[in-house]
Every structure is written in C-alpha cells, then in structure tokens.
CSV table of C-alpha atoms in Angstrom, one decimal:
chain,number,residue,atom,x,y,z
A,1,MET,CA,-22.0,-5.7,-12.1
A,2,GLU,CA,-19.5,-3.6,-14.1
A,3,PHE,CA,-17.9,-6.4,-16.1
A,4,SER,CA,-15.7,-4.0,-18.1
A,5,SER,CA,-14.1,-2.6,-14.9
A,6,VAL,CA,-13.8,-6.0,-13.3
A,7,GLY,CA,-12.2,-7.6,-16.4
A,8,GLY,CA,-10.0,-4.5,-17.0
A,9,TYR,CA,-8.6,-4.4,-13.5
A,10,GLN,CA,-7.9,-8.1,-13.5
A,11,LEU,CA,-6.3,-8.0,-16.9
A,12,LEU,CA,-4.0,-5.1,-15.7
A,13,ALA,CA,-3.1,-7.0,-12.6
A,14,LEU,CA,-2.2,-10.1,-14.7
A,15,LEU,CA,-0.2,-8.1,-17.1
A,16,LEU,CA,1.8,-6.4,-14.3
A,17,PHE,CA,2.6,-9.7,-12.6
A,18,THR,CA,3.3,-11.6,-15.8
A,19,SER,CA,5.7,-8.8,-17.0
A,20,TRP,CA,7.7,-9.2,-13.8
A,21,TRP,CA,7.6,-13.0,-14.0
A,22,LEU,CA,9.1,-12.8,-17.5
A,23,GLY,CA,11.9,-10.5,-16.2
A,24,ALA,CA,10.8,-7.3,-17.9
A,25,TRP,CA,11.4,-5.3,-14.7
A,26,GLN,CA,14.8,-6.6,-13.8
A,27,GLY,CA,16.8,-3.8,-15.5
A,28,ILE,CA,14.6,-1.1,-14.0
A,29,ASP,CA,14.8,-2.7,-10.5
A,30,GLU,CA,18.6,-2.9,-10.7
A,31,ALA,CA,19.1,0.6,-12.0
A,32,LEU,CA,16.9,2.2,-9.4
A,33,PHE,CA,18.5,0.3,-6.6
A,34,HIS,CA,22.0,1.2,-7.6
A,35,LEU,CA,21.0,4.8,-8.0
A,36,THR,CA,19.4,5.1,-4.6
A,37,ASN,CA,22.0,3.0,-2.9
A,38,GLU,CA,24.7,5.4,-3.9
A,39,TRP,CA,22.8,8.2,-2.2
A,40,LEU,CA,23.4,6.5,1.1
A,41,ARG,CA,27.1,7.6,0.9
A,42,HIS,CA,25.9,10.9,2.2
A,43,PRO,CA,25.7,10.6,6.0
A,44,SER,CA,22.8,13.1,6.4
A,45,TRP,CA,20.8,11.2,3.8
A,46,ALA,CA,21.5,7.8,5.3
A,47,TYR,CA,20.4,9.1,8.7
A,48,LEU,CA,17.2,10.4,7.2
A,49,VAL,CA,16.4,7.1,5.4
A,50,ALA,CA,17.2,5.2,8.6
A,51,ARG,CA,14.8,7.4,10.6
A,52,ALA,CA,12.0,7.0,8.0
A,53,ASN,CA,12.3,3.2,8.1
A,54,GLN,CA,11.7,2.8,11.9
A,55,ARG,CA,8.7,0.8,13.0
A,56,TRP,CA,7.2,3.7,15.0
A,57,VAL,CA,7.1,5.8,11.9
A,58,ASP,CA,5.1,3.1,10.1
A,59,GLY,CA,2.7,3.1,13.1
A,60,ALA,CA,2.4,6.9,13.1
A,61,ILE,CA,1.6,6.9,9.3
A,62,ALA,CA,-1.0,4.1,9.8
A,63,LEU,CA,-2.6,6.1,12.6
A,64,THR,CA,-2.6,9.3,10.5
A,65,MET,CA,-4.3,7.5,7.6
A,66,GLY,CA,-7.0,6.3,10.0
A,67,LEU,CA,-7.5,9.8,11.4
A,68,LEU,CA,-7.8,11.1,7.8
A,69,VAL,CA,-10.7,8.7,7.2
A,70,LEU,CA,-12.3,9.7,10.5
A,71,GLN,CA,-11.9,13.4,9.8
A,72,HIS,CA,-13.5,12.9,6.4
A,73,ALA,CA,-16.4,11.1,8.2
A,74,ARG,CA,-16.9,14.0,10.5
A,75,GLN,CA,-17.4,16.3,7.6
A,76,THR,CA,-20.2,14.3,6.1
A,77,HIS,CA,-23.8,13.6,7.1
A,78,ARG,CA,-24.6,10.9,9.7
A,79,GLY,CA,-25.4,8.1,7.3
A,80,GLU,CA,-22.1,8.7,5.4
A,81,ARG,CA,-20.2,8.7,8.7
A,82,HIS,CA,-21.5,5.2,9.5
A,83,TYR,CA,-20.7,4.1,6.0
A,84,LEU,CA,-17.1,5.3,6.2
A,85,LEU,CA,-16.5,3.7,9.6
A,86,LEU,CA,-17.6,0.4,8.2
A,87,LEU,CA,-15.2,1.0,5.3
A,88,ILE,CA,-12.4,1.3,7.8
A,89,LEU,CA,-13.2,-2.3,8.8
A,90,LEU,CA,-13.3,-3.3,5.2
A,91,MET,CA,-10.0,-1.6,4.5
A,92,ALA,CA,-8.3,-3.5,7.4
A,93,GLY,CA,-9.8,-6.7,6.1
A,94,SER,CA,-8.7,-6.0,2.5
A,95,PHE,CA,-5.2,-5.3,3.7
A,96,SER,CA,-5.1,-8.6,5.7
A,97,LEU,CA,-6.5,-10.6,2.8
A,98,GLN,CA,-3.9,-9.2,0.3
A,99,VAL,CA,-1.0,-9.9,2.7
A,100,ALA,CA,-2.3,-13.5,3.1
A,101,LEU,CA,-2.6,-13.9,-0.6
A,102,GLY,CA,0.9,-12.5,-1.1
A,103,LYS,CA,2.3,-15.1,1.2
A,104,LEU,CA,0.7,-17.8,-1.0
A,105,LEU,CA,2.5,-16.7,-4.1
A,106,PRO,CA,5.1,-19.2,-5.2
A,107,VAL,CA,7.8,-16.6,-5.1
A,108,GLU,CA,11.0,-16.4,-3.0
A,109,ARG,CA,12.7,-13.1,-3.5
A,110,PRO,CA,15.2,-11.4,-1.2
A,111,SER,CA,15.7,-7.7,-0.9
A,112,PRO,CA,18.3,-6.0,-3.2
A,113,THR,CA,20.6,-5.4,-0.1
A,114,LEU,CA,20.7,-9.2,0.3
A,115,VAL,CA,21.3,-9.9,-3.4
A,116,HIS,CA,24.2,-7.4,-3.6
A,117,GLU,CA,26.7,-8.2,-0.9
A,118,MET,CA,28.6,-4.9,-1.3
A,119,ALA,CA,25.5,-2.8,-1.0
A,120,LEU,CA,25.5,0.1,1.5
A,121,ARG,CA,23.1,-0.7,4.3
A,122,VAL,CA,21.6,1.9,6.7
A,123,THR,CA,21.7,-0.6,9.6
A,124,THR,CA,25.5,-0.4,9.2
A,125,LEU,CA,25.8,3.3,8.4
A,126,VAL,CA,23.4,4.3,11.2
A,127,PRO,CA,23.8,1.5,13.8
A,128,ASP,CA,22.2,3.5,16.6
A,129,LEU,CA,18.8,3.3,15.0
A,130,HIS,CA,16.7,0.1,14.8
A,131,THR,CA,15.5,0.2,11.1
A,132,LYS,CA,14.7,-2.1,8.2
A,133,ASP,CA,16.8,-2.4,5.1
A,134,ALA,CA,16.4,-6.1,4.2
A,135,SER,CA,13.9,-8.9,3.9
A,136,SER,CA,14.3,-12.5,2.8
A,137,GLY,CA,10.8,-12.3,1.3
A,138,SER,CA,10.4,-8.9,-0.3
A,139,PHE,CA,7.8,-9.8,-2.9
A,140,PRO,CA,5.1,-8.5,-2.7
A,141,SER,CA,5.7,-5.5,-0.5
A,142,ASP,CA,3.5,-5.5,2.6
A,143,HIS,CA,4.4,-1.9,3.1
A,144,GLY,CA,3.2,-1.2,-0.5
A,145,ILE,CA,0.0,-3.1,0.1
A,146,GLY,CA,-0.8,-0.9,3.1
A,147,PHE,CA,-0.3,2.4,1.2
A,148,LEU,CA,-2.1,1.1,-2.0
A,149,THR,CA,-5.1,-0.2,0.0
A,150,PHE,CA,-5.5,3.2,1.6
A,151,ALA,CA,-5.1,5.0,-1.7
A,152,LEU,CA,-7.7,2.6,-3.3
A,153,PHE,CA,-10.3,3.4,-0.7
A,154,ALA,CA,-9.4,7.1,-0.8
A,155,CYS,CA,-9.9,7.2,-4.6
A,156,TYR,CA,-13.4,5.7,-4.3
A,157,ARG,CA,-14.6,7.7,-1.3
A,158,PHE,CA,-12.7,10.9,-1.0
A,159,GLU,CA,-13.4,14.0,-3.0
A,160,ARG,CA,-11.1,14.8,-6.0
A,161,ARG,CA,-9.7,18.0,-4.5
A,162,GLN,CA,-8.5,15.9,-1.5
A,163,LEU,CA,-6.8,13.4,-3.8
A,164,VAL,CA,-4.7,16.1,-5.5
A,165,TRP,CA,-2.5,16.4,-2.4
A,166,LEU,CA,-3.2,13.0,-0.7
A,167,LEU,CA,-2.0,10.7,-3.5
A,168,PRO,CA,1.3,12.4,-4.0
A,169,LEU,CA,1.8,12.4,-0.3
A,170,LEU,CA,1.2,8.7,-0.1
A,171,ALA,CA,3.7,8.1,-2.9
A,172,VAL,CA,6.3,10.0,-1.0
A,173,LEU,CA,5.5,8.1,2.3
A,174,ALA,CA,5.8,4.8,0.5
A,175,THR,CA,9.4,5.3,-0.7
A,176,PRO,CA,11.5,4.7,2.5
A,177,ARG,CA,11.6,0.9,1.9
A,178,LEU,CA,12.9,1.5,-1.6
A,179,LEU,CA,15.4,4.1,-0.5
A,180,SER,CA,16.8,1.7,2.2
A,181,GLY,CA,17.0,-1.2,-0.3
A,182,ALA,CA,14.5,-3.3,1.6
A,183,HIS,CA,12.3,-3.6,-1.6
A,184,TRP,CA,12.7,-3.6,-5.3
A,185,LEU,CA,10.4,-1.2,-7.2
A,186,SER,CA,8.6,-4.2,-8.8
A,187,ASP,CA,7.7,-5.5,-5.3
A,188,ILE,CA,5.3,-2.7,-5.2
A,189,LEU,CA,4.2,-2.2,-8.8
A,190,CYS,CA,4.1,-5.9,-9.8
A,191,GLY,CA,3.4,-7.5,-6.5
A,192,ALA,CA,1.4,-5.1,-4.2
A,193,LEU,CA,-0.4,-3.2,-7.0
A,194,PRO,CA,-1.9,-6.3,-8.8
A,195,LEU,CA,-3.4,-7.5,-5.4
A,196,THR,CA,-4.9,-4.0,-4.8
A,197,LEU,CA,-6.3,-4.0,-8.4
A,198,LEU,CA,-8.1,-7.3,-7.7
A,199,VAL,CA,-9.6,-5.9,-4.5
A,200,ALA,CA,-10.8,-2.8,-6.5
A,201,ALA,CA,-12.3,-4.9,-9.2
A,202,TRP,CA,-14.3,-7.2,-6.9
A,203,LEU,CA,-15.1,-4.8,-4.0
A,204,PHE,CA,-16.1,-1.7,-5.9
A,205,HIS,CA,-17.4,-3.0,-9.2
A,206,THR,CA,-19.5,-6.0,-8.1
A,207,PRO,CA,-22.3,-6.4,-5.5
A,208,LEU,CA,-19.6,-7.6,-3.0
A,209,LEU,CA,-19.3,-4.2,-1.3
A,210,GLY,CA,-23.1,-4.1,-0.6
A,211,TRP,CA,-23.0,-7.6,0.8
A,212,CYS,CA,-20.1,-6.7,3.1
A,213,TYR,CA,-21.9,-3.5,4.1
A,214,ARG,CA,-25.1,-5.4,5.0
A,215,ALA,CA,-23.1,-8.0,7.0
A,216,LEU,CA,-21.2,-5.4,9.0
A,217,ASP,CA,-24.5,-3.5,9.5
A,218,LEU,CA,-25.7,-6.4,11.6
A,219,LEU,CA,-23.3,-5.1,14.3
A,220,PRO,CA,-24.9,-3.1,17.1
A,221,TRP,CA,-24.3,0.3,15.4
A,222,PRO,CA,-27.0,3.0,14.6
A,223,LYS,CA,-28.7,1.7,11.5
A,224,THR,CA,-28.5,3.7,8.3
A,225,GLN,CA,-29.8,3.3,4.8
A,226,VAL,CA,-27.4,1.4,2.6
A,227,GLN,CA,-25.7,3.7,0.1
C-alpha cells in the first residue's frame, strides 16, 4: 500500500473542499461567472453554448470516451484488453459511487443563474433548443465527476503521448456547464475533484484495484493473469 499517495490525495481533497467551505473560492466563482455570462450577449456565442449543453451532446461525449478506451484496448495484447474492459466497469462504478457520495454532502447550492436573477440565460436567449443552464443542486458537479473520472483512469492506463492531447480536450469538453451558468467553477474543482482524488487514492494506491479485478474476473470472460 502506498501510504504517501493515499494520504497525499486525501489531504488535497480535504484542503480543496475545506477552502470552498470557508469561502475562499467565492470571489473566483463570482468573477468567472460574470465574465462568461457577459459573453452570452453575442447571439452566435449564446447559440454555440446552448448547442454544447444539449443532453445528446453529453451522450455523444460519453460514447466517445468509451470508444477511446476500447480503441486503446484493441492496440494492446489480449490480457491487457481484458484488463481494460474490466476497468470500464470499474470506471462506471466509480462514477456512480462519486455521484451518490456527492448527494450525501450536507450542501444545498443553486447554480449562479439562479442566484443572480438578472443573469443572461441560454434557455431564454435560444428558446428553440432544449438545454441546461441551471440546477438547484449544483454542488458537486455530476458533469465534472464524469470527465474527471475518465481523466483519472486515462492518467493511470493511457500512455503519456496520448494524455498530451486527451487531457486538454477533456478540459475543453467540460466547460459548457460553466459557460451556460449551470455550475460554479468550485462545483468542479472543490466538489467533483476531491471525490475523484479519493477514488484515485483508494483504487490505484491500495490493494483495492486488485480485489475488484479478481471479483470481476469471476464473470464468464476469458481468464487472464492479473496485472
């Protein structure tokens, strides 16, 4: 067990959440929201943000992330393919667990578009599109949890040359909820990220991953040697 990594990740998660709880991110949150909300005055930009926040776009991105993992599995030897396919199940389970834990946090935080009554909203600016620009419970960001969970598994399983373009792409794809005002920045950095750091600590730096692998290996799949 890598106690230094486990402790370090948990400490960072605690510091991020505590810094938000004490109000350290309020100024940053407000400044970023007001900046990006002003951009919505440009009709073409508002339309682009509305398009990016449609549910089918979320589904397409999720499918693309799954296909990236499968493509990576195809390029490796058979045992590694099996291992990566099992990791897809673990990734889905990790996401579900983080979302469930997020719901248990004693936090009630509405989106900035609900806090600021005069805020520009893409649902009003582009009424023809069914999009998301508000949530009564924005903390932590489920959207951010999804992207960060995929980034976590990519960092531990993908090659470094792939991460050079993949991680910046994920950062861009994760921004639509911020641009529409559905989430504050700290919903991601102080809500979703700490949960992902806890998963990283316990799944990749303790025997937990091996135990999960052995449990999933009981499924009727071609058996391979545990990595």
